[in-house]
Amino acid sequence: MVSHTSPLLWPLTLCRRSWPLAPGQAAVRILGRPGVDCYCQHESGAAVLQLQFLINEGALVTACADDTLHLWNLRQRRPAVLHSLKFNRERITFCHLPFQSKWLYVGTERGNTHIVNIESFVLSGYVIMWNKAIELSTKTHPGPVVHLSDSPKDEGKLLIGFESGMVAQWDLRGKKADFRICYDEAIHSAGWHHEGKQFMCSHSDGSLSMWNLRNTTKPFQVTFPHGKIQKDGRKESCKPILKVEYKTSRNSEPFVIFSGGLSYDKAGRRPTLTIMHGKAITVLEMDYPIVEFMALCETPYNNEVQEPYAVVVLLEKDLIVVDLTQSNFPVFENPYPMDIHESPVTCTAYFADCPPNIIPILYSIGAKHKKTGYSQKEWPVAGGTWTLGSNTYPEIILTGHADGSIKFWDASAITLQMLYKLKTSKAFEKPKPVEGRAAELLEDDPFAVQMVSWCPQSRIICVVGISAHIILYRFSKYDANTQIVSLEVRLQCEAEDVISPADNENNPCFSESGSQSPQTHQQHPASPGSRTPEGSKDSIPCLKVKERMVRVPPGYQAELVIQLLWVDGEPPQQITSLDINSAYGLLAFGNCNGLAVVDYLQKTILLCMSTLDLYGGADPYQRLTRSPRRNRQSTSEFCMRGLSNFYSDSKKRIRTSYQSLTELSDNQQSIDMERSKSPTSDHVNGHCTSPTSQPCSAGKPRVPMGPEGPRLARRGPGRPPFRKAQSAACMEISLPVSHTEVGYASRRAMLQQFHGVTMYSHDEHHTTAPYSWTDKESRENSFSRSRSSSVSSIDRDTKEAITTLQFGESYGRKSDALPTPCLWVGTSLGMVLLIPMSIPTDHEERMEEPVTIGPSGTVLMLKGSVLHFSFLDCMGALIQSPYEVWRDLNGPEDPDRPRKRKLVHFSPSSSQDTCAEGHLAVVCSERQAKVILMPSQSCLFVHNITESSFVLRADVVSVCNSVCLACFCANGHIMTLSLPSLRPLMDVNYLPLTDMRIARTFCFTNGGQALYLSSPTEIQRITYSQEMCDNLQEMLGELFTPIETPEAQNRGFLKGFFGGNSNNFDREELFGEAAAGKASRSLAQHIPGQAGMEGMKVAASGVVGDLARARIALDERGQRLGELEDRTALMMTSAESFSKHAHELMLKCKDKKWYQF
C-alpha cells in the first residue's frame, strides 16, 4: 500500500542528502530527490518527537512520545525497525548524535543525560547526573534537558542546556563540569560558532545571548532582534525564540537564523522565520505555524566553516526550502505534495490508464498558473534513486475540496505531483454579506464539491456542488472571452412519491393522480428577492452565475451551469447521481425527486420527470399520495444535509488545528445528531431511525422532548439544520453492521447520510410486480416482511432516489434489433429502468435538430440500491462508453481541417460474427449482482454478494487482461467476482468502515488498484493485483545511496596544538562496558525489531530478490577472482625468488672446475 500524506505537527532533523518528516500518527516520511518519497509508521502509535540521521550510514533514529528510541534500517526498499529501546523511569526530551559517532546522547525530563550505543542499542553505564552538572549551591532543579551538543573545539566537551536557563559544559574525560552559566531567562536552544570559542542561546523573552568561553560570568552580547525601545525607555515584551542556528560563512558575515521572537504589540501576526546576515534582518512570514527548521550546509563537520546554502522549514501543513545564496531569499519550488488538505477533501476520483498525452498537457497548463518568484536553482535534496517500474501507465487522481476547488494529481509513480488546479467558485458571483435569518440559510461553503465526472478522452469534466448545482467544463489550450450559459431546473414534486407497504401484497394498486412532473426553467433570471405570497423563497437558485462576459485563462473553462431551484421555501434536494457522455452530448443527473437529462450542445433540457413518472404503467410498487406539507420539514432537512453532516461548529477548528481535523468529540457528534433528528424519529446507536417503543400516530408527528424539540419546531420548513459543507475527512461515524433490527436501521441511516437523501431499499420491502417474472427470479427477489416497527416506519417516510446513471449503446426494448443510445437508470429501490434515445448522427443536424428521449417502461429488479452498470460483449470483453475525440473550440480555424465532431463508438454489434446478437449488462446493487442478456433481458448469472452487510462501492475494472467486478463492503471486505460468470475470486477482510470518510472517498480503478482518504491528510492507495505488487517493489526505489564522505580540513600544527586534542577522543574507551560498566536494567528495556527480518524477506522476493541474488553471486565471483589474483601474485613472487636463487647459484658455481664439485 502506498500513502500520500502531508506533514503536520512533529519536529524533524535533517541531513545533507535527504530528510525525514514526522507528520504525526507515529509516521515518518522520508524525502529525497524528486520522486523519492517513503512513508513508514510506528506500530506503537506514539507521536514522533525527534529524528536523527546516521549520516551516510543508511540508518535513522526516532524518538517517540512513549519514551522509546527506534533504529530504522534504510538500506532496504521498505524501511524497518531493527532495534527499540524503551525508557521506563525517565522521559526523553532531547537527543544528539555527533557526526561519525556511534554513541547517542539522550537528555531526559529529570535533567540527566544518558548515552546509547547505536550498534547494539543498549545503554552505557556512563551517565551525567543533573546534580553533578549544576553548582552545589543551587537549591532548585535545573529542569529538563533542552539542548545537547559537542564542542567543535573538543569532542570531549559536551554542552548541556537546561530549561531553567542553566548551561553547563561537561568534560567527558574528567567527568566534571568545566563551567556553569546561570541566566535569568529560560533557554530554548543553543548554537556553536564553528571555532568552538563562543556560542549563542535563545531565550523565552525574545532575546539572543552570546557567550565567550574565556569569560562565562555574563554574556558579552544580548540582543532583542524584534524588541523596540518604548517611550519610557523599556524594551517591548517579545515572544520566545524557540530555536536559533548560528552558521558561519567564509566570504560574508555569519548567518543567525531563528523562529519566533516577535513583539506582542500586534495580535494575529503570522509565524515568522528571521534571517540575520550582518546588519541586514529579513523576516519571512509563513502561512502556518513553524514546527522545526534546519540549515543545510556544505560540510558535515561542526568545526569547519559551515557555508549554509538553504534553510528547510517544516510547517504544520507545508514544507518550504529557502535559498540563502540570494539576497532576497527566494524559496525552492517543492516537488512533493504538501497541500492535499489545503482545503478539506470532500470527494476523490481515480483514473488509471489515461491517454498518454493528458498528463503533459495538464502539467504545462498548470505550470502557467503557478506562483512566480521561485529560486532558479535545482531542488537541493538529491538522496536516493527511483524508477518507474516495468508496468507504468498514466494515472490521475482528482480531489474535490470544500472551497470548490478540484486538483489533478499525477499518480503514475509512487509519489503524487499536482498537475492542475480548477476553482469552480469563479463561475459564480461572490455571495453578498447578509444579516438576520437570511444569513442562517446561507452555506458557509456553498461551492463545496460533492461529485466529479471526468472524461479523459474528450477532456470534459462535470462538477456537482453542494448547492445543488452542476458545472460543465471544456478544456482549451487558449484563453478566451466567454459567457457562461445558465440553466435552471425545478426538480421538485409538489406531492411526494411515498412508498407504503400494502396490507395485501397480492393486490397491488397504482395511484398516479398525485404525481406531478417537475417543472424546468431555462436561463431564467430569477431575482434573489423573489418570494412566494407566504414570504418564502421560490424559483430561485442557491447561487448567482456570472452574467457578464469574462476572460478565462487556458485550461478548463466553464461552459454551462445547471442549478436546481427553491420551491415554496424549500431548498433543492441534493444531486445523488451524475453521468455525462461526450459522444451523445448529453448530461443526466438525478436526486430523490426525479431525473433530468440536458443537451449541453444545444443548451436545452430534454427530460425532467419525477421518479414515479419514469415507470409509466410498469410501477411494481404501491404509491400513496399525501399532503406535501406533512413531512416537508423533515424531508428538506434530511435531504439538504448531504455533505453537511457532522461538520457544524467543528469546521473552524478543522482549518486551524490538526487535532480538530482528526478528533470530533462525542459530545459534538451527539449535538449534531440531535439537531438532525426528524420530528418523527428517534435515535438508535447514533443514527436517525423511527421509534420502536413509542409509536407515533399517523396524523400527529412527535416532537422530540428537551431543548432541541422547540428549536426544531421553530425552525420552519425552509431552514436547513446544517449550513456547513462537510469534508470527507471530518466524517467519523460509528457504523454497526449486524443482523439485528438495529443493524438494519443503522444501515439505512448510514446510506441516508452517504447519498445525502432518504432512501428506501428493496431488500426491506417488496411487493409483487405487475409484470410477469420467472419463478426463479420471483424467489430471488421476494423477502420476508417480518420487520420491526422501526423499519416499517422508515419505509413509510422514504422516497425513491436516483442512485446511478450510465449512458451506453444498448437495447431499450426487447423488440429492438440494433443497439441505440440508451440511458440506464438505477434507483434506491433496486429498480433498473432503460430510457432509449434518438440522436442525430450528422454534425449539422446534431447542433440543430432536437434529441428525442422517452422512458420505455422496461424495468429490472435487484436487491438493494443499484450502484453500478457496465456492459460486456458476448465474449466477455468490456464495452467502453462512446466518446468524442477532444477538439479545441478556441483554437485557430484551419480551412483544410474543419472542426467537426469525431466520435469513437464501441458498439456491441461488432461481436455479432462470433455469437448471437446482443450484449451483456452487468448490474450491481448493495446486495446483489446480475448479468443480463440484452435485448431479451433474461438473467444469465446472479450472485448474492453479502447478506450480513452491504456494498458501498462497486465497479467493473480491468485486471491482468481481463475484467472483474470489484466490491467494497461496509464490513471492510474487498471482493472480486469473475465476469460474466460472477464466481467469487477474492474475499479479503481489509478495513472495516469506521467513518463516512472512507465511504465517500473509496473508489476502484483499472489495474487492481483502489483509493480512499484514510485520514484527513492522507490518501491511501491499495492494490489487490499480484502483478502490481511485484512491480511495486521495483517502483519503491533505493533510499540509501552511499556517497564519499568529504575529508576533514587539515587543522595545521598550531591549531592542533593550541586548539585542543579533539581528534584523539576515543568514545569507545570512555563509554564502553569495560570502562563505564553496564547500565541498570530497570532504566531501559531493549526490544529487538521484528520488522527488519520481514523487510529483508520482502526485499528478497520478486525481481529485486533476483537482482540481489545476482549481485551476491557477482560479489562472490569477484571475491574468487580476487583470491585467484592473490594466488597468482604469490606464485609470481615465488617464481621470482626461485629465479633469483638460481641466478645466485649459477654465479657461485660459474668459475668452479668440474673436479671442485
PDB file of C-alpha atoms in Angstrom, residues 22-133:
ATOM      1  CA  ALA A  22       7.254  13.153  11.166  1.00  0.00           C
ATOM      2  CA  PRO A  23       3.689  14.011  10.238  1.00  0.00           C
ATOM      3  CA  GLY A  24       2.042  12.719  13.394  1.00  0.00           C
ATOM      4  CA  GLN A  25       0.185   9.463  13.884  1.00  0.00           C
ATOM      5  CA  ALA A  26       3.548   7.845  14.649  1.00  0.00           C
ATOM      6  CA  ALA A  27       4.538   8.195  10.993  1.00  0.00           C
ATOM      7  CA  VAL A  28       7.820   9.165   9.339  1.00  0.00           C
ATOM      8  CA  ARG A  29       8.047  10.434   5.791  1.00  0.00           C
ATOM      9  CA  ILE A  30      11.487  10.356   4.166  1.00  0.00           C
ATOM     10  CA  LEU A  31      12.101  12.653   1.215  1.00  0.00           C
ATOM     11  CA  GLY A  32      14.993  12.591  -1.206  1.00  0.00           C
ATOM     12  CA  ARG A  33      15.422  13.683  -4.815  1.00  0.00           C
ATOM     13  CA  PRO A  34      12.157  14.367  -6.692  1.00  0.00           C
ATOM     14  CA  GLY A  35      10.359  11.035  -6.822  1.00  0.00           C
ATOM     15  CA  VAL A  36      11.940   9.551  -3.691  1.00  0.00           C
ATOM     16  CA  ASP A  37       9.211   9.639  -1.068  1.00  0.00           C
ATOM     17  CA  CYS A  38       8.919   6.917   1.573  1.00  0.00           C
ATOM     18  CA  TYR A  39       6.273   6.611   4.262  1.00  0.00           C
ATOM     19  CA  CYS A  40       6.656   4.379   7.304  1.00  0.00           C
ATOM     20  CA  GLN A  41       4.803   4.160  10.579  1.00  0.00           C
ATOM     21  CA  HIS A  42       5.479   3.090  14.149  1.00  0.00           C
ATOM     22  CA  GLU A  43       3.372   0.238  15.438  1.00  0.00           C
ATOM     23  CA  SER A  44       3.087   1.821  18.874  1.00  0.00           C
ATOM     24  CA  GLY A  45       1.094   4.783  17.557  1.00  0.00           C
ATOM     25  CA  ALA A  46       3.108   7.234  19.672  1.00  0.00           C
ATOM     26  CA  ALA A  47       3.891  10.633  18.207  1.00  0.00           C
ATOM     27  CA  VAL A  48       7.389  11.250  16.853  1.00  0.00           C
ATOM     28  CA  LEU A  49       9.300  13.910  18.783  1.00  0.00           C
ATOM     29  CA  GLN A  50      12.754  13.974  17.208  1.00  0.00           C
ATOM     30  CA  LEU A  51      14.732  12.358  14.400  1.00  0.00           C
ATOM     31  CA  GLN A  52      18.450  11.749  13.957  1.00  0.00           C
ATOM     32  CA  PHE A  53      20.099  10.541  10.756  1.00  0.00           C
ATOM     33  CA  LEU A  54      23.185   8.364  10.853  1.00  0.00           C
ATOM     34  CA  ILE A  55      24.782  10.326   8.042  1.00  0.00           C
ATOM     35  CA  ASN A  56      25.990   8.138   5.178  1.00  0.00           C
ATOM     36  CA  GLU A  57      25.216   5.006   7.206  1.00  0.00           C
ATOM     37  CA  GLY A  58      21.708   4.216   5.940  1.00  0.00           C
ATOM     38  CA  ALA A  59      20.026   4.386   9.333  1.00  0.00           C
ATOM     39  CA  LEU A  60      17.669   6.656  11.244  1.00  0.00           C
ATOM     40  CA  VAL A  61      16.892   7.076  14.938  1.00  0.00           C
ATOM     41  CA  THR A  62      13.427   8.216  16.012  1.00  0.00           C
ATOM     42  CA  ALA A  63      12.447   9.368  19.491  1.00  0.00           C
ATOM     43  CA  CYS A  64       8.744   8.942  20.249  1.00  0.00           C
ATOM     44  CA  ALA A  65       6.400  10.342  22.860  1.00  0.00           C
ATOM     45  CA  ASP A  66       6.204   6.985  24.645  1.00  0.00           C
ATOM     46  CA  ASP A  67       9.881   7.433  25.600  1.00  0.00           C
ATOM     47  CA  THR A  68      11.096   4.871  23.088  1.00  0.00           C
ATOM     48  CA  LEU A  69      14.038   5.103  20.706  1.00  0.00           C
ATOM     49  CA  HIS A  70      13.793   3.234  17.405  1.00  0.00           C
ATOM     50  CA  LEU A  71      16.600   2.425  14.974  1.00  0.00           C
ATOM     51  CA  TRP A  72      15.391   2.201  11.359  1.00  0.00           C
ATOM     52  CA  ASN A  73      17.288   0.422   8.600  1.00  0.00           C
ATOM     53  CA  LEU A  74      17.197   2.500   5.408  1.00  0.00           C
ATOM     54  CA  ARG A  75      19.390   0.197   3.364  1.00  0.00           C
ATOM     55  CA  GLN A  76      16.345  -1.728   2.127  1.00  0.00           C
ATOM     56  CA  ARG A  77      13.488  -0.522  -0.039  1.00  0.00           C
ATOM     57  CA  ARG A  78      10.997  -0.805   2.797  1.00  0.00           C
ATOM     58  CA  PRO A  79      12.479   0.722   5.979  1.00  0.00           C
ATOM     59  CA  ALA A  80      12.188  -1.477   9.042  1.00  0.00           C
ATOM     60  CA  VAL A  81      12.883  -1.102  12.759  1.00  0.00           C
ATOM     61  CA  LEU A  82      15.997  -3.011  13.781  1.00  0.00           C
ATOM     62  CA  HIS A  83      16.110  -2.133  17.487  1.00  0.00           C
ATOM     63  CA  SER A  84      13.991  -0.307  20.040  1.00  0.00           C
ATOM     64  CA  LEU A  85      14.927   0.994  23.476  1.00  0.00           C
ATOM     65  CA  LYS A  86      12.136   1.751  25.927  1.00  0.00           C
ATOM     66  CA  PHE A  87      12.936   4.094  28.839  1.00  0.00           C
ATOM     67  CA  ASN A  88      10.975   3.072  31.918  1.00  0.00           C
ATOM     68  CA  ARG A  89      11.710   5.696  34.549  1.00  0.00           C
ATOM     69  CA  GLU A  90      12.562   8.864  32.601  1.00  0.00           C
ATOM     70  CA  ARG A  91      11.001  10.798  29.747  1.00  0.00           C
ATOM     71  CA  ILE A  92      13.059  11.696  26.678  1.00  0.00           C
ATOM     72  CA  THR A  93      13.309  15.410  25.897  1.00  0.00           C
ATOM     73  CA  PHE A  94      16.319  15.826  23.559  1.00  0.00           C
ATOM     74  CA  CYS A  95      18.735  13.688  21.523  1.00  0.00           C
ATOM     75  CA  HIS A  96      22.060  14.465  19.876  1.00  0.00           C
ATOM     76  CA  LEU A  97      24.240  12.256  17.678  1.00  0.00           C
ATOM     77  CA  PRO A  98      27.686  13.602  16.744  1.00  0.00           C
ATOM     78  CA  PHE A  99      28.889  13.112  13.187  1.00  0.00           C
ATOM     79  CA  GLN A 100      30.609   9.743  12.594  1.00  0.00           C
ATOM     80  CA  SER A 101      29.856   8.634  16.136  1.00  0.00           C
ATOM     81  CA  LYS A 102      28.037   5.511  17.289  1.00  0.00           C
ATOM     82  CA  TRP A 103      27.137   6.980  20.693  1.00  0.00           C
ATOM     83  CA  LEU A 104      23.829   8.855  21.037  1.00  0.00           C
ATOM     84  CA  TYR A 105      23.349  11.422  23.818  1.00  0.00           C
ATOM     85  CA  VAL A 106      19.828  11.337  25.300  1.00  0.00           C
ATOM     86  CA  GLY A 107      18.576  14.091  27.598  1.00  0.00           C
ATOM     87  CA  THR A 108      15.631  13.467  29.888  1.00  0.00           C
ATOM     88  CA  GLU A 109      12.986  15.389  31.768  1.00  0.00           C
ATOM     89  CA  ARG A 110      14.782  14.812  35.070  1.00  0.00           C
ATOM     90  CA  GLY A 111      17.843  16.629  33.736  1.00  0.00           C
ATOM     91  CA  ASN A 112      20.017  13.537  33.315  1.00  0.00           C
ATOM     92  CA  THR A 113      21.964  12.658  30.174  1.00  0.00           C
ATOM     93  CA  HIS A 114      22.273   9.028  29.093  1.00  0.00           C
ATOM     94  CA  ILE A 115      24.403   7.545  26.335  1.00  0.00           C
ATOM     95  CA  VAL A 116      23.184   4.836  23.940  1.00  0.00           C
ATOM     96  CA  ASN A 117      25.298   2.622  21.705  1.00  0.00           C
ATOM     97  CA  ILE A 118      23.770   2.803  18.229  1.00  0.00           C
ATOM     98  CA  GLU A 119      25.164  -0.538  17.054  1.00  0.00           C
ATOM     99  CA  SER A 120      23.876  -2.668  19.924  1.00  0.00           C
ATOM    100  CA  PHE A 121      21.183  -0.190  21.027  1.00  0.00           C
ATOM    101  CA  VAL A 122      21.916  -0.636  24.719  1.00  0.00           C
ATOM    102  CA  LEU A 123      22.602   1.952  27.394  1.00  0.00           C
ATOM    103  CA  SER A 124      26.111   2.725  28.536  1.00  0.00           C
ATOM    104  CA  GLY A 125      26.930   2.796  32.201  1.00  0.00           C
ATOM    105  CA  TYR A 126      28.191   6.354  31.727  1.00  0.00           C
ATOM    106  CA  VAL A 127      25.518   8.793  32.992  1.00  0.00           C
ATOM    107  CA  ILE A 128      25.709  12.570  33.517  1.00  0.00           C
ATOM    108  CA  MET A 129      23.508  13.238  36.539  1.00  0.00           C
ATOM    109  CA  TRP A 130      21.838  16.639  36.838  1.00  0.00           C
ATOM    110  CA  ASN A 131      23.067  17.232  40.389  1.00  0.00           C
ATOM    111  CA  LYS A 132      26.691  16.875  39.239  1.00  0.00           C
ATOM    112  CA  ALA A 133      26.249  19.196  36.263  1.00  0.00           C
TER     113      ALA A 133
END
